Amino acid sequence: MDFWKKITDLFTQAEDSSPSQPVVHEMIERTTEQKKDYEFWKSTLVRRQLLDWLVHQYGLFKALPKETDEAIDFLNTPSSKGFVIHFYKTQYSERDATYFFDYLKEKVLAAEYRTQISDRREFNRPSWVEKIERHYLKPQPDFLKEGVDKFNQRFGNVTIELEFRDDKPYRLKLRATGYKDSLFKDTEDFEDLVGMLM
């Protein structure tokens, strides 16, 4: 199977499949304690190491794609760009994965985005319980600005998903998908979005 097809299938698996109704489907609400702990986590070495590793891997992907770590893959198609971190191949905890997931959302929001939805779904699979947390973010609309002839889509719609299997972090996906339409400006370079995560 073609390498890019494998990666594309990995990113679209959840959307294109027709799983049975989730056992749980709810909006994500962090507790006061979680919010305080998250603020502390942002100042830790773990957050810095995880982010530095991601940026370093992206640099390798751009220059020497065969040298990237087995714990990460990148998506690079004309309409979608992104990455998937295979947390099951790392030593990061549920706390680290969850807070990194929220951190990515925070950084994307700072790039003139708004939250469309943040939800959690749980499914009973044959061999494990699957939990998927999702942040779906859209660029702030600029169609009310005077003189706008094309809409600025920035990097496109951004979906961040964190998958757990039996409460252990399994995979985190970030995908930016742009519109190919005459009403929209071209998407900005995904490399700029990666830079904004720092």
Tab-separated table of C-alpha atoms in Angstrom:
chain	number	residue	atom	x	y	z
A	1	MET	CA	0.000	0.000	0.000
A	2	ASP	CA	1.227	3.505	-0.841
A	3	PHE	CA	2.820	5.254	2.176
A	4	TRP	CA	0.764	8.459	1.834
A	5	LYS	CA	-2.418	6.430	1.463
A	6	LYS	CA	-1.639	4.691	4.765
A	7	ILE	CA	-1.097	8.016	6.516
A	8	THR	CA	-4.185	9.604	4.933
A	9	ASP	CA	-6.276	6.577	5.926
A	10	LEU	CA	-4.967	6.902	9.474
A	11	PHE	CA	-6.142	10.516	9.668
A	12	THR	CA	-9.553	9.903	8.091
A	13	GLN	CA	-10.313	6.583	9.776
A	14	ALA	CA	-12.528	8.031	12.492
A	15	GLU	CA	-14.446	10.315	10.113
A	16	ASP	CA	-15.080	7.797	7.351
A	17	SER	CA	-15.933	4.821	9.517
A	18	SER	CA	-19.430	4.164	10.825
A	19	PRO	CA	-18.859	2.987	14.382
A	20	SER	CA	-21.754	2.002	16.586
A	21	GLN	CA	-23.227	4.706	18.764
A	22	PRO	CA	-20.755	5.804	21.434
A	23	VAL	CA	-21.443	4.657	24.960
A	24	VAL	CA	-20.595	8.196	26.067
A	25	HIS	CA	-20.767	11.418	24.057
A	26	GLU	CA	-20.241	14.605	26.033
A	27	MET	CA	-18.580	17.985	25.885
A	28	ILE	CA	-15.099	18.270	27.374
A	29	GLU	CA	-15.126	20.102	30.696
A	30	ARG	CA	-11.912	20.340	32.705
A	31	THR	CA	-12.228	20.631	36.486
A	32	THR	CA	-10.789	23.557	38.440
A	33	GLU	CA	-8.030	21.244	39.701
A	34	GLN	CA	-7.212	20.095	36.160
A	35	LYS	CA	-7.046	23.692	34.943
A	36	LYS	CA	-4.628	24.615	37.741
A	37	ASP	CA	-2.513	21.540	37.096
A	38	TYR	CA	-2.491	22.318	33.369
A	39	GLU	CA	-1.155	25.826	34.040
A	40	PHE	CA	1.614	24.273	36.144
A	41	TRP	CA	2.314	21.620	33.488
A	42	LYS	CA	2.932	24.309	30.858
A	43	SER	CA	6.004	25.416	32.827
A	44	THR	CA	7.465	21.908	33.140
A	45	LEU	CA	10.408	20.379	31.331
A	46	VAL	CA	8.112	17.631	30.003
A	47	ARG	CA	6.075	20.153	27.989
A	48	ARG	CA	9.270	21.700	26.634
A	49	GLN	CA	10.758	18.312	25.695
A	50	LEU	CA	7.596	17.156	23.939
A	51	LEU	CA	7.301	20.357	21.947
A	52	ASP	CA	11.012	20.476	21.067
A	53	TRP	CA	10.794	16.864	19.892
A	54	LEU	CA	7.756	17.632	17.709
A	55	VAL	CA	9.411	20.655	16.078
A	56	HIS	CA	12.664	18.722	15.577
A	57	GLN	CA	10.783	15.824	13.965
A	58	TYR	CA	8.974	18.234	11.652
A	59	GLY	CA	12.333	19.677	10.595
A	60	LEU	CA	13.580	16.162	9.863
A	61	PHE	CA	10.418	15.398	7.916
A	62	LYS	CA	11.030	18.446	5.723
A	63	ALA	CA	14.731	17.708	5.146
A	64	LEU	CA	15.295	13.978	5.759
A	65	PRO	CA	11.881	12.281	5.980
A	66	LYS	CA	13.322	8.781	6.403
A	67	GLU	CA	15.067	9.919	9.593
A	68	THR	CA	11.915	10.790	11.557
A	69	ASP	CA	11.150	8.950	14.781
A	70	GLU	CA	8.872	5.892	14.534
A	71	ALA	CA	6.594	7.514	17.131
A	72	ILE	CA	5.439	10.210	14.681
A	73	ASP	CA	4.067	10.463	11.141
A	74	PHE	CA	3.231	13.504	9.049
A	75	LEU	CA	0.385	14.120	6.639
A	76	ASN	CA	1.179	16.192	3.556
A	77	THR	CA	-1.472	16.267	0.826
A	78	PRO	CA	-2.662	19.208	-1.277
A	79	SER	CA	-5.683	19.773	0.988
A	80	SER	CA	-4.511	18.495	4.395
A	81	LYS	CA	-1.385	18.833	6.499
A	82	GLY	CA	-0.781	17.447	9.958
A	83	PHE	CA	0.895	14.935	12.195
A	84	VAL	CA	0.084	11.936	14.347
A	85	ILE	CA	1.992	11.113	17.529
A	86	HIS	CA	1.880	7.430	18.440
A	87	PHE	CA	1.857	7.798	22.213
A	88	TYR	CA	1.823	4.029	22.687
A	89	LYS	CA	5.407	4.063	21.364
A	90	THR	CA	6.487	6.641	23.960
A	91	GLN	CA	6.730	6.854	27.733
A	92	TYR	CA	4.416	9.871	28.111
A	93	SER	CA	1.652	9.647	30.703
A	94	GLU	CA	-2.082	10.212	30.322
A	95	ARG	CA	-1.586	13.587	32.027
A	96	ASP	CA	1.123	14.645	29.573
A	97	ALA	CA	-0.868	13.536	26.524
A	98	THR	CA	-4.063	15.240	27.723
A	99	TYR	CA	-2.352	18.501	28.584
A	100	PHE	CA	-0.404	18.512	25.309
A	101	PHE	CA	-3.715	18.022	23.496
A	102	ASP	CA	-5.149	21.055	25.317
A	103	TYR	CA	-1.926	23.008	24.777
A	104	LEU	CA	-2.178	22.530	21.007
A	105	LYS	CA	-5.728	23.856	21.143
A	106	GLU	CA	-4.600	26.903	23.128
A	107	LYS	CA	-1.862	27.708	20.615
A	108	VAL	CA	-4.192	27.316	17.611
A	109	LEU	CA	-6.779	29.588	19.273
A	110	ALA	CA	-4.036	32.222	19.612
A	111	ALA	CA	-3.663	32.112	15.804
A	112	GLU	CA	-7.076	33.777	15.282
A	113	TYR	CA	-9.155	30.620	15.608
A	114	ARG	CA	-12.324	29.807	17.522
A	115	THR	CA	-13.585	26.558	19.025
A	116	GLN	CA	-16.344	24.931	17.004
A	117	ILE	CA	-16.647	21.950	19.348
A	118	SER	CA	-14.676	20.121	22.048
A	119	ASP	CA	-16.179	16.740	22.765
A	120	ARG	CA	-15.453	13.267	24.094
A	121	ARG	CA	-16.753	9.947	22.795
A	122	GLU	CA	-16.287	6.484	24.276
A	123	PHE	CA	-16.775	3.176	22.473
A	124	ASN	CA	-16.682	-0.437	23.605
A	125	ARG	CA	-14.354	-2.211	21.195
A	126	PRO	CA	-13.859	-5.985	21.166
A	127	SER	CA	-10.553	-5.830	23.085
A	128	TRP	CA	-10.474	-2.378	24.676
A	129	VAL	CA	-12.453	0.699	25.639
A	130	GLU	CA	-11.731	3.522	23.205
A	131	LYS	CA	-12.028	7.149	24.255
A	132	ILE	CA	-11.569	9.943	21.714
A	133	GLU	CA	-11.313	13.567	22.758
A	134	ARG	CA	-11.592	16.123	19.976
A	135	HIS	CA	-11.069	19.844	19.533
A	136	TYR	CA	-12.465	21.149	16.237
A	137	LEU	CA	-11.293	24.702	15.497
A	138	LYS	CA	-12.181	27.117	12.713
A	139	PRO	CA	-10.564	30.400	11.672
A	140	GLN	CA	-12.206	33.565	12.959
A	141	PRO	CA	-14.545	34.840	10.223
A	142	ASP	CA	-13.336	37.955	8.437
A	143	PHE	CA	-16.216	38.356	5.992
A	144	LEU	CA	-17.565	41.347	7.937
A	145	LYS	CA	-14.392	43.343	7.343
A	146	GLU	CA	-14.676	46.029	4.723
A	147	GLY	CA	-12.889	45.385	1.446
A	148	VAL	CA	-12.572	41.614	1.927
A	149	ASP	CA	-12.882	39.946	-1.472
A	150	LYS	CA	-11.743	36.461	-0.378
A	151	PHE	CA	-12.068	34.816	3.011
A	152	ASN	CA	-8.875	34.222	4.975
A	153	GLN	CA	-8.848	30.574	6.005
A	154	ARG	CA	-5.427	30.769	7.689
A	155	PHE	CA	-4.373	27.092	7.802
A	156	GLY	CA	-7.879	25.730	7.189
A	157	ASN	CA	-10.067	23.980	9.738
A	158	VAL	CA	-7.986	22.325	12.464
A	159	THR	CA	-8.969	19.065	14.125
A	160	ILE	CA	-7.026	17.787	17.135
A	161	GLU	CA	-7.910	14.299	18.359
A	162	LEU	CA	-6.524	12.336	21.282
A	163	GLU	CA	-7.299	8.627	21.372
A	164	PHE	CA	-7.058	6.461	24.480
A	165	ARG	CA	-7.261	2.706	24.737
A	166	ASP	CA	-8.213	1.498	28.210
A	167	ASP	CA	-7.336	4.961	29.551
A	168	LYS	CA	-3.804	4.825	28.129
A	169	PRO	CA	-2.832	7.451	25.552
A	170	TYR	CA	-2.637	5.787	22.160
A	171	ARG	CA	-2.504	8.426	19.442
A	172	LEU	CA	-2.775	12.194	18.985
A	173	LYS	CA	-3.648	13.635	15.599
A	174	LEU	CA	-3.581	17.236	14.426
A	175	ARG	CA	-4.874	17.920	10.934
A	176	ALA	CA	-5.338	21.237	9.141
A	177	THR	CA	-7.666	20.985	6.137
A	178	GLY	CA	-8.072	23.871	3.714
A	179	TYR	CA	-10.758	24.788	1.225
A	180	LYS	CA	-10.026	24.743	-2.501
A	181	ASP	CA	-12.609	27.338	-3.469
A	182	SER	CA	-12.528	30.699	-5.248
A	183	LEU	CA	-14.179	32.292	-2.195
A	184	PHE	CA	-11.105	31.578	-0.046
A	185	LYS	CA	-7.516	32.699	-0.061
A	186	ASP	CA	-4.933	29.929	-0.245
A	187	THR	CA	-4.008	28.359	3.069
A	188	GLU	CA	-0.918	29.610	4.834
A	189	ASP	CA	2.132	27.360	5.130
A	190	PHE	CA	1.681	24.590	7.710
A	191	GLU	CA	5.270	25.226	8.762
A	192	ASP	CA	4.090	28.590	10.129
A	193	LEU	CA	1.470	26.847	12.256
A	194	VAL	CA	4.108	24.478	13.644
A	195	GLY	CA	6.221	27.539	14.479
A	196	MET	CA	3.293	29.080	16.361
A	197	LEU	CA	3.181	26.074	18.695
A	198	MET	CA	6.447	27.170	20.319
